[in-house]
mmCIF file of C-alpha atoms in Angstrom:
data_model
loop_
_atom_site.group_PDB
_atom_site.id
_atom_site.type_symbol
_atom_site.label_atom_id
_atom_site.label_comp_id
_atom_site.label_asym_id
_atom_site.label_seq_id
_atom_site.Cartn_x
_atom_site.Cartn_y
_atom_site.Cartn_z
ATOM 1 C CA MET A 29 -18.351 3.462 16.901
ATOM 2 C CA THR A 30 -14.673 4.669 17.736
ATOM 3 C CA GLY A 31 -13.650 7.899 19.742
ATOM 4 C CA ARG A 32 -10.937 10.189 19.042
ATOM 5 C CA PHE A 33 -7.594 9.820 20.555
ATOM 6 C CA ILE A 34 -5.948 13.378 21.290
ATOM 7 C CA THR A 35 -2.193 13.800 22.607
ATOM 8 C CA PHE A 36 -0.486 16.821 24.184
ATOM 9 C CA GLU A 37 3.197 16.814 23.612
ATOM 10 C CA GLY A 38 6.031 19.394 24.437
ATOM 11 C CA ILE A 39 9.179 19.841 26.445
ATOM 12 C CA ASP A 40 8.426 20.291 30.312
ATOM 13 C CA GLY A 41 7.250 23.839 30.986
ATOM 14 C CA ALA A 42 5.842 24.125 27.604
ATOM 15 C CA GLY A 43 2.194 24.702 29.131
ATOM 16 C CA LYS A 44 0.225 21.808 27.794
ATOM 17 C CA SER A 45 -1.217 20.745 30.944
ATOM 18 C CA THR A 46 -3.150 23.856 31.339
ATOM 19 C CA HIS A 47 -4.495 23.553 28.059
ATOM 20 C CA ILE A 48 -5.758 19.966 28.203
ATOM 21 C CA LYS A 49 -8.414 21.386 30.755
ATOM 22 C CA ARG A 50 -9.634 23.967 28.162
ATOM 23 C CA VAL A 51 -9.704 21.223 25.481
ATOM 24 C CA ALA A 52 -11.710 18.933 27.798
ATOM 25 C CA GLN A 53 -14.199 21.790 28.385
ATOM 26 C CA HIS A 54 -14.619 22.481 24.761
ATOM 27 C CA LEU A 55 -15.381 19.106 23.761
ATOM 28 C CA ARG A 56 -17.723 18.566 26.721
ATOM 29 C CA GLU A 57 -19.815 21.435 25.611
ATOM 30 C CA ARG A 58 -20.346 19.768 22.226
ATOM 31 C CA GLY A 59 -21.389 16.655 23.942
ATOM 32 C CA ALA A 60 -18.270 14.568 23.969
ATOM 33 C CA SER A 61 -17.959 11.951 26.568
ATOM 34 C CA LEU A 62 -14.121 12.181 27.842
ATOM 35 C CA VAL A 63 -11.459 10.297 29.471
ATOM 36 C CA GLN A 64 -8.294 12.347 30.807
ATOM 37 C CA THR A 65 -5.170 10.542 31.237
ATOM 38 C CA ARG A 66 -1.476 10.904 31.119
ATOM 39 C CA GLU A 67 1.890 9.269 30.571
ATOM 40 C CA PRO A 68 3.764 7.671 32.218
ATOM 41 C CA GLY A 69 0.588 6.700 34.220
ATOM 42 C CA GLY A 70 -3.037 6.349 33.790
ATOM 43 C CA THR A 71 -3.341 2.927 35.690
ATOM 44 C CA PRO A 72 -2.103 1.823 39.193
ATOM 45 C CA LEU A 73 0.531 -0.061 37.550
ATOM 46 C CA ALA A 74 1.854 2.717 35.203
ATOM 47 C CA GLU A 75 1.652 5.201 38.000
ATOM 48 C CA SER A 76 3.855 2.922 40.013
ATOM 49 C CA LEU A 77 6.122 2.680 37.133
ATOM 50 C CA ARG A 78 6.003 6.678 36.687
ATOM 51 C CA SER A 79 7.442 7.122 40.241
ATOM 52 C CA LEU A 80 10.257 4.954 39.578
ATOM 53 C CA PHE A 81 10.868 6.726 36.377
ATOM 54 C CA LEU A 82 10.826 10.282 37.981
ATOM 55 C CA GLN A 83 13.054 9.362 41.106
ATOM 56 C CA GLN A 84 15.560 6.655 40.293
ATOM 57 C CA ASP A 85 18.578 7.279 38.393
ATOM 58 C CA MET A 86 18.795 5.100 34.971
ATOM 59 C CA ASP A 87 19.947 5.049 31.424
ATOM 60 C CA GLY A 88 18.110 5.974 28.306
ATOM 61 C CA LEU A 89 17.275 2.170 27.333
ATOM 62 C CA THR A 90 15.889 1.427 30.972
ATOM 63 C CA GLU A 91 13.959 4.585 30.689
ATOM 64 C CA ALA A 92 12.442 3.520 27.327
ATOM 65 C CA LEU A 93 11.669 0.179 28.370
ATOM 66 C CA LEU A 94 10.093 1.304 31.708
ATOM 67 C CA VAL A 95 7.796 3.986 29.747
ATOM 68 C CA PHE A 96 6.841 1.503 27.214
ATOM 69 C CA ALA A 97 5.817 -1.194 29.909
ATOM 70 C CA ALA A 98 3.573 1.449 31.455
ATOM 71 C CA ARG A 99 2.179 2.257 28.043
ATOM 72 C CA ARG A 100 1.321 -1.253 27.452
ATOM 73 C CA ASP A 101 -0.842 -1.368 30.418
ATOM 74 C CA HIS A 102 -2.412 2.170 29.941
ATOM 75 C CA VAL A 103 -3.419 1.276 26.332
ATOM 76 C CA GLN A 104 -4.971 -2.280 27.524
ATOM 77 C CA ARG A 105 -6.469 -1.023 30.462
ATOM 78 C CA VAL A 106 -7.569 2.745 29.432
ATOM 79 C CA ILE A 107 -7.009 3.769 26.064
ATOM 80 C CA ALA A 108 -8.356 1.233 23.801
ATOM 81 C CA PRO A 109 -11.273 0.384 25.918
ATOM 82 C CA ALA A 110 -12.477 4.005 26.058
ATOM 83 C CA LEU A 111 -12.034 4.742 22.218
ATOM 84 C CA ALA A 112 -14.179 1.216 21.710
ATOM 85 C CA LEU A 113 -16.898 2.964 23.564
ATOM 86 C CA GLY A 114 -16.898 5.985 21.351
ATOM 87 C CA GLN A 115 -15.246 8.156 24.060
ATOM 88 C CA THR A 116 -12.431 10.876 23.422
ATOM 89 C CA VAL A 117 -9.216 10.369 24.909
ATOM 90 C CA LEU A 118 -7.264 13.252 25.953
ATOM 91 C CA CYS A 119 -3.739 12.120 27.127
ATOM 92 C CA ASP A 120 -0.787 14.112 28.454
ATOM 93 C CA ARG A 121 2.220 12.370 26.309
ATOM 94 C CA PHE A 122 2.069 9.391 24.729
ATOM 95 C CA SER A 123 4.921 7.661 22.424
ATOM 96 C CA ASP A 124 6.055 10.848 20.640
ATOM 97 C CA ALA A 125 7.368 11.807 24.240
ATOM 98 C CA SER A 126 9.704 8.448 24.097
ATOM 99 C CA PHE A 127 10.928 9.292 20.771
ATOM 100 C CA ALA A 128 11.848 13.083 21.954
ATOM 101 C CA TYR A 129 13.173 12.262 25.454
ATOM 102 C CA GLN A 130 14.703 8.748 25.072
ATOM 103 C CA GLY A 131 15.566 9.215 21.196
ATOM 104 C CA GLY A 132 16.426 12.939 20.889
ATOM 105 C CA GLY A 133 17.525 13.762 24.690
ATOM 106 C CA ARG A 134 19.186 10.462 25.405
ATOM 107 C CA GLY A 135 20.480 9.551 22.050
ATOM 108 C CA MET A 136 18.474 6.119 21.618
ATOM 109 C CA ASP A 137 18.429 4.556 18.476
ATOM 110 C CA TRP A 138 15.244 5.620 16.725
ATOM 111 C CA GLN A 139 14.566 2.136 14.901
ATOM 112 C CA VAL A 140 14.682 0.604 18.498
ATOM 113 C CA LEU A 141 12.175 2.920 19.682
ATOM 114 C CA GLN A 142 9.839 2.080 16.551
ATOM 115 C CA THR A 143 10.131 -1.273 17.423
ATOM 116 C CA LEU A 144 9.052 -1.008 20.907
ATOM 117 C CA ALA A 145 6.156 1.302 19.845
ATOM 118 C CA GLY A 146 4.987 -1.218 17.318
ATOM 119 C CA TRP A 147 4.886 -4.039 20.060
ATOM 120 C CA VAL A 148 3.191 -2.033 22.514
ATOM 121 C CA GLN A 149 0.841 0.049 20.407
ATOM 122 C CA GLN A 150 -0.003 -2.364 17.742
ATOM 123 C CA GLY A 151 -0.707 0.117 15.148
ATOM 124 C CA ARG A 152 -2.507 2.581 17.312
ATOM 125 C CA GLU A 153 -1.707 6.091 16.806
ATOM 126 C CA PRO A 154 -3.149 9.459 18.096
ATOM 127 C CA ASP A 155 -5.883 11.034 15.912
ATOM 128 C CA LEU A 156 -4.408 14.325 16.665
ATOM 129 C CA THR A 157 -1.250 15.502 18.457
ATOM 130 C CA PHE A 158 -0.824 19.139 19.711
ATOM 131 C CA TRP A 159 3.076 19.925 19.872
ATOM 132 C CA PHE A 160 3.330 22.904 22.416
ATOM 133 C CA ASP A 161 6.677 24.144 21.093
ATOM 134 C CA VAL A 162 8.801 26.675 23.092
ATOM 135 C CA GLU A 163 12.345 27.871 23.480
ATOM 136 C CA PRO A 164 14.087 25.569 25.990
ATOM 137 C CA GLN A 165 15.100 28.800 27.953
ATOM 138 C CA VAL A 166 11.593 30.002 28.200
ATOM 139 C CA ALA A 167 10.412 26.446 29.462
ATOM 140 C CA ALA A 168 13.243 26.388 32.031
ATOM 141 C CA GLN A 169 12.201 29.669 33.418
ATOM 142 C CA ARG A 170 8.507 28.528 33.697
ATOM 143 C CA ARG A 171 9.214 25.372 35.489
ATOM 144 C CA ALA A 172 11.681 27.216 38.048
ATOM 145 C CA GLN A 173 8.816 29.502 38.744
ATOM 146 C CA ALA A 174 6.251 26.586 38.960
ATOM 147 C CA ARG A 175 7.579 23.383 40.959
ATOM 148 C CA GLU A 176 10.557 21.721 42.106
ATOM 149 C CA ALA A 177 12.166 20.016 39.262
ATOM 150 C CA ASP A 178 12.154 16.257 38.855
ATOM 151 C CA ARG A 179 14.650 13.891 37.863
ATOM 152 C CA LEU A 180 14.393 14.817 34.018
ATOM 153 C CA GLU A 181 13.523 18.491 34.560
ATOM 154 C CA GLN A 182 17.195 19.075 36.280
ATOM 155 C CA LEU A 183 18.776 18.299 32.947
ATOM 156 C CA ASP A 184 20.640 21.031 31.024
ATOM 157 C CA LEU A 185 19.516 23.057 28.264
ATOM 158 C CA ASP A 186 21.304 20.975 25.720
ATOM 159 C CA PHE A 187 19.020 18.121 26.631
ATOM 160 C CA PHE A 188 15.907 19.764 26.057
ATOM 161 C CA THR A 189 17.237 21.414 22.861
ATOM 162 C CA ARG A 190 17.675 17.862 21.422
ATOM 163 C CA VAL A 191 14.293 16.867 22.862
ATOM 164 C CA ARG A 192 12.900 19.717 20.999
ATOM 165 C CA ALA A 193 14.693 18.818 17.773
ATOM 166 C CA ALA A 194 13.275 15.259 18.034
ATOM 167 C CA TYR A 195 9.632 16.340 18.312
ATOM 168 C CA ALA A 196 10.368 18.430 15.087
ATOM 169 C CA ARG A 197 11.673 15.323 13.604
ATOM 170 C CA ARG A 198 8.368 13.541 14.659
ATOM 171 C CA ALA A 199 6.083 16.115 13.416
ATOM 172 C CA ASP A 200 7.922 16.076 10.043
ATOM 173 C CA GLU A 201 7.222 12.198 9.963
ATOM 174 C CA ALA A 202 3.422 12.703 10.621
ATOM 175 C CA PRO A 203 2.426 16.012 9.443
ATOM 176 C CA MET A 204 -1.168 15.164 9.182
ATOM 177 C CA ARG A 205 -1.531 14.320 12.771
ATOM 178 C CA PHE A 206 0.662 16.933 14.435
ATOM 179 C CA VAL A 207 -0.290 20.424 15.033
ATOM 180 C CA ARG A 208 2.611 22.698 16.176
ATOM 181 C CA ILE A 209 1.512 25.272 18.665
ATOM 182 C CA ASP A 210 3.531 28.327 19.436
ATOM 183 C CA ALA A 211 3.661 27.877 23.202
ATOM 184 C CA GLY A 212 5.732 31.166 23.523
ATOM 185 C CA ASP A 213 2.699 32.964 23.210
ATOM 186 C CA SER A 214 0.311 34.078 25.984
ATOM 187 C CA ILE A 215 -2.121 31.697 27.601
ATOM 188 C CA GLU A 216 -4.719 33.437 25.521
ATOM 189 C CA GLY A 217 -2.916 33.221 22.683
ATOM 190 C CA VAL A 218 -2.069 29.433 22.959
ATOM 191 C CA GLY A 219 -5.645 28.749 23.750
ATOM 192 C CA ARG A 220 -6.792 30.489 20.730
ATOM 193 C CA GLN A 221 -4.491 28.323 18.496
ATOM 194 C CA VAL A 222 -5.433 25.037 20.022
ATOM 195 C CA LEU A 223 -9.379 25.689 19.508
ATOM 196 C CA GLN A 224 -8.757 27.003 16.113
ATOM 197 C CA ALA A 225 -7.225 23.596 15.369
ATOM 198 C CA LEU A 226 -10.013 21.657 16.921
ATOM 199 C CA GLU A 227 -12.479 23.981 14.850
ATOM 200 C CA ASN A 228 -10.513 23.365 11.623
ATOM 201 C CA ARG A 229 -11.386 19.650 12.099
ATOM 202 C CA GLY A 230 -15.135 20.327 12.870
ATOM 203 C CA TRP A 231 -14.570 19.227 16.581
#
């Protein structure tokens, strides 16, 4: 028996974290056993690497290596065991974020990221990825109202425009896995889009 692996992606301020909770409630009501987690993070080691990632200045390759190291521990200790037990894993970001932020935002070579993903994930990909797509200007306004910006959130709109374009590229590469959510809609409207996608899959 294997569980379902569902990831939530989008630029900072897209609102994905709000809707992870709604998806968790929806699936629990239908009897699913859930694990909620995040990246970078999800294990003690990965959370330590997350702190370094968000606080220390570094180049794109160092960012990618740090995040993929955290991801390896996360997959081994949390994601793979949960799926093997038949649990559903809801993860706030996964490897698509590396392609978007380090590939699109930082300009890293796509093939290098694919190689790292192959080593770390050993072929494991999400069953479903919600891409919360929103204009970078809107996301920036939301972030400014919600919290103090971390190292990446302080970057300019051009950076987040490149990140958004890289997410679109990933969605084009895996159209059966990705569901684009219009995250510029109201919270209620976004919630309806997400639940409709789950219902379309009989989930």
